[in-house]
Coordinates of C-alpha atoms in Angstrom, one line a residue:
M1 CA -30.2 40.1 43.9
K2 CA -29.8 39.3 47.6
Y3 CA -26.8 39.0 49.9
F4 CA -26.3 36.0 52.1
K5 CA -23.9 34.7 54.7
F6 CA -23.8 31.0 55.4
A7 CA -21.7 28.0 56.4
Q8 CA -21.4 24.8 54.5
I9 CA -23.7 22.0 55.4
S10 CA -23.3 18.2 55.9
Q11 CA -24.2 16.5 52.7
D12 CA -26.3 13.8 54.4
T13 CA -28.1 15.8 57.2
G14 CA -28.2 19.3 55.7
I15 CA -27.2 20.7 59.1
S16 CA -24.8 23.7 59.1
W17 CA -21.2 23.0 60.0
A18 CA -21.5 26.1 62.3
I19 CA -24.0 24.1 64.4
A20 CA -22.5 20.6 64.6
Q21 CA -19.5 18.6 63.6
P22 CA -20.1 17.4 60.0
V23 CA -21.1 13.7 59.6
S24 CA -20.5 13.7 55.9
G25 CA -18.7 15.7 53.2
P26 CA -19.3 19.4 52.6
S27 CA -22.2 20.6 50.6
W28 CA -23.7 24.0 49.9
P29 CA -27.1 25.4 51.0
D30 CA -29.8 25.4 48.4
L31 CA -29.7 29.0 47.5
P32 CA -30.9 29.9 44.0
G33 CA -28.3 31.6 41.9
L34 CA -25.4 30.6 44.3
D35 CA -22.2 30.6 42.3
V36 CA -19.9 28.6 44.5
S37 CA -16.8 29.8 42.6
A38 CA -17.7 33.4 43.4
S39 CA -18.6 32.9 47.0
I40 CA -16.1 34.3 49.5
Q41 CA -14.8 32.4 52.5
L42 CA -14.4 35.0 55.2
S43 CA -10.7 35.2 56.3
H44 CA -11.7 36.7 59.7
N45 CA -14.4 34.1 60.3
P46 CA -13.6 31.1 58.0
T47 CA -16.6 29.0 59.0
Y48 CA -18.7 31.4 56.9
Y49 CA -19.0 32.4 53.3
I50 CA -20.8 35.4 51.7
A51 CA -22.3 35.5 48.3
Q52 CA -24.7 37.3 46.0
V53 CA -27.7 35.1 45.1
N54 CA -31.1 35.4 43.3
D55 CA -34.0 37.3 44.8
T56 CA -35.9 34.0 45.4
A57 CA -33.4 32.8 47.9
V58 CA -34.8 32.3 51.4
A59 CA -32.9 32.7 54.7
N60 CA -32.8 30.0 57.4
P61 CA -31.2 31.6 60.5
D62 CA -31.7 28.5 62.6
N63 CA -29.3 26.7 60.1
H64 CA -26.9 29.6 60.0
I65 CA -28.1 30.8 56.6
F66 CA -28.5 34.6 57.0
E67 CA -29.7 37.3 54.6
L68 CA -27.7 40.4 54.8
T69 CA -28.4 44.0 53.8
A70 CA -26.2 45.6 51.2
G71 CA -24.5 47.5 54.0
E72 CA -23.9 44.4 56.1
Y73 CA -22.5 42.5 53.1
A74 CA -20.1 45.4 52.4
E75 CA -19.0 45.4 56.1
Q76 CA -18.3 41.7 56.0
L77 CA -16.3 42.1 52.8
K78 CA -14.4 45.0 54.3
Q79 CA -13.5 42.9 57.4
H80 CA -12.4 40.1 55.1
V81 CA -10.1 42.4 53.2
M82 CA -8.7 44.3 56.2
Y83 CA -8.0 41.1 58.1
Q84 CA -5.7 39.9 55.2
L85 CA -4.1 43.3 54.8
N86 CA -3.3 43.5 58.5
K87 CA -1.8 40.1 58.4
E88 CA 0.3 41.1 55.4
K89 CA 1.5 44.3 57.1
D90 CA 2.5 42.3 60.2
S91 CA 4.5 39.8 58.1
I92 CA 6.2 42.2 55.6
Y93 CA 9.3 42.9 57.7
Q94 CA 9.7 39.2 58.6
E95 CA 9.5 38.3 54.9
E96 CA 12.1 41.0 54.2
Y97 CA 14.3 39.7 57.0
N98 CA 14.1 36.1 55.7
F99 CA 14.9 37.2 52.2
R100 CA 17.9 39.3 53.3
Q101 CA 19.2 36.2 55.1
S102 CA 18.9 34.2 51.9
I103 CA 20.7 36.9 49.8
F104 CA 23.3 38.1 52.3
S105 CA 23.9 35.0 54.5
K106 CA 27.5 34.6 53.2
Y107 CA 28.4 37.9 54.8
H108 CA 29.1 37.9 58.5
D109 CA 28.3 41.1 60.3
T110 CA 32.0 41.8 60.8
A111 CA 32.6 41.5 57.0
S112 CA 29.8 43.9 56.3
T113 CA 31.3 46.4 58.8
A114 CA 34.8 46.0 57.4
G115 CA 33.4 46.4 53.9
I116 CA 32.5 50.0 54.5
Y117 CA 36.0 51.3 55.3
K118 CA 37.7 48.9 52.8
Y119 CA 35.5 50.3 50.1
E120 CA 36.7 53.8 50.8
Q121 CA 40.3 52.6 50.9
A122 CA 39.8 50.7 47.6
K123 CA 38.4 53.8 45.9
A124 CA 41.4 55.9 47.1
L125 CA 43.8 53.2 45.8
V126 CA 42.1 53.1 42.4
A127 CA 42.3 56.9 42.3
D128 CA 45.9 57.0 43.5
A129 CA 48.2 53.9 43.3
T130 CA 50.3 55.3 46.1
A131 CA 47.5 55.7 48.6
A132 CA 48.1 53.9 51.9
A133 CA 45.0 51.7 51.8
L134 CA 46.6 49.5 54.5
D135 CA 43.7 47.0 54.9
V136 CA 43.3 46.6 51.1
R137 CA 47.0 46.0 50.7
A138 CA 47.0 43.5 53.6
E139 CA 44.2 41.6 52.1
A140 CA 45.8 41.6 48.6
T141 CA 49.0 40.3 50.1
A142 CA 47.2 37.5 52.0
R143 CA 45.3 36.6 48.8
G144 CA 48.3 36.8 46.6
V145 CA 47.0 39.4 44.1
A146 CA 48.0 42.9 43.2
P147 CA 46.5 45.7 45.4
A148 CA 44.9 47.2 42.3
V149 CA 43.1 43.9 41.6
M150 CA 42.0 43.6 45.2
A151 CA 40.7 47.1 45.2
G152 CA 38.7 46.5 42.0
R153 CA 37.1 43.4 43.5
I154 CA 36.2 45.2 46.8
I155 CA 34.6 48.0 44.9
T156 CA 32.5 45.7 42.6
N157 CA 31.4 43.5 45.5
H158 CA 30.5 46.4 47.8
E159 CA 28.5 48.2 45.1
D160 CA 26.7 45.0 44.2
F161 CA 25.8 44.6 47.9
R162 CA 24.5 48.2 48.1
A163 CA 22.5 47.9 45.0
K164 CA 20.8 44.7 46.2
E165 CA 20.1 46.2 49.6
A166 CA 18.6 49.3 48.2
K167 CA 16.3 47.3 45.9
I168 CA 15.1 45.1 48.7
A169 CA 14.4 48.2 51.0
G170 CA 12.7 50.0 48.1
I171 CA 10.4 47.1 47.3
R172 CA 9.5 46.5 50.9
G173 CA 8.8 50.2 51.5
K174 CA 6.6 50.5 48.4
I175 CA 4.4 47.6 49.3
F176 CA 4.2 48.5 53.0
D177 CA 3.1 52.0 52.1
R178 CA 0.5 50.6 49.6
V179 CA -0.9 48.2 52.2
S180 CA -1.0 50.8 54.9
T181 CA -2.8 53.4 52.8
Y182 CA -5.4 51.1 51.3
V183 CA -9.0 52.3 51.9
F184 CA -12.1 50.1 51.6
N185 CA -15.0 52.1 50.3
L186 CA -18.2 50.7 51.9
D187 CA -20.2 52.6 49.3
D188 CA -18.5 50.7 46.5
A189 CA -17.6 47.4 48.1
D190 CA -17.3 45.4 44.9
A191 CA -14.9 47.9 43.4
S192 CA -12.8 48.0 46.6
Y193 CA -12.7 44.2 46.6
A194 CA -11.7 44.1 43.0
E195 CA -8.9 46.5 43.7
F196 CA -7.7 44.3 46.6
L197 CA -7.5 41.3 44.2
T198 CA -5.5 43.2 41.5
Q199 CA -2.2 41.7 40.5
D200 CA 1.0 43.4 39.5
V201 CA 2.9 42.0 36.5
V202 CA 6.4 42.2 37.8
G203 CA 8.2 40.6 34.8
T204 CA 8.1 37.6 32.5
R205 CA 9.6 34.1 32.5
T206 CA 9.8 31.3 30.0
E207 CA 8.2 27.9 30.7
Q208 CA 8.0 24.6 28.8
V209 CA 4.5 23.6 27.8
L210 CA 3.2 20.6 25.9
E211 CA 1.7 21.6 22.6
N212 CA 0.7 19.2 19.8
G213 CA 2.8 16.5 21.3
A214 CA 6.0 18.6 21.6
M215 CA 7.5 20.7 24.3
V216 CA 7.7 24.3 23.4
E217 CA 8.8 27.5 25.2
R218 CA 6.3 30.2 26.1
V219 CA 6.8 33.5 27.7
V220 CA 4.4 34.1 30.5
D221 CA 3.8 37.0 32.9
V222 CA 5.0 36.7 36.5
K223 CA 2.3 38.1 38.7
V224 CA 2.1 39.0 42.4
G225 CA -0.9 40.3 44.3
K226 CA -0.8 44.1 44.3
Y227 CA -1.1 44.1 48.1
Q228 CA 1.3 41.3 48.8
L229 CA 5.0 41.7 49.2
G230 CA 6.1 38.6 47.2
L231 CA 9.7 39.9 47.6
G232 CA 11.4 37.0 45.9
A233 CA 9.4 37.4 42.7
R234 CA 9.5 41.2 42.7
F235 CA 13.3 41.2 43.4
Q236 CA 14.1 38.7 40.7
H237 CA 11.9 40.0 38.0
G238 CA 11.4 43.6 38.8

């Protein structure tokens, strides 16, 4: 087995795309044993691919077809993985921010702030019907419901808000820690890469599939890359 790094070539000319603009559709270098489906396009340098091929494969550096040592191949694979992990780490908080906006957008900042002290008043009112709870009573009057009813709604809504917030923060923290502590082992590059590609099963869902001419329901796993936040799926199904 040999390790190679290469670019695609023009189908008509055979010239590497790394050398000249393609004049025809993409094709692959003639490398014995090359499994295109198993070749890896480098995320940090997407012009190039790396792959394992047969021992009879011959390099052509002038056409950007390079043979790599095992160590060089492992280093390229490491850079490919770490580039993606660094991008994921950079985007995690933005993804969390966007998801929070979609979940909590109906709450203005002032409502969230007021909710804290109204929650405490609501708990006091539930515990003692004679408690002052001035803000809860004022809202109840404006809404036309009994203070006890208003207190119950405030408590339910506030605790639902807190539960969702805690779940979002917990998921984000877990994946950020996982991405941050990932270690690529150059001495076992294939295993490290396989670990990077691992998927978490975060739940199940039903889907309609055509089977023997009829639509039937099937339960399928919901999967997210182990080192990807995928906050929507993790929150909904986790």
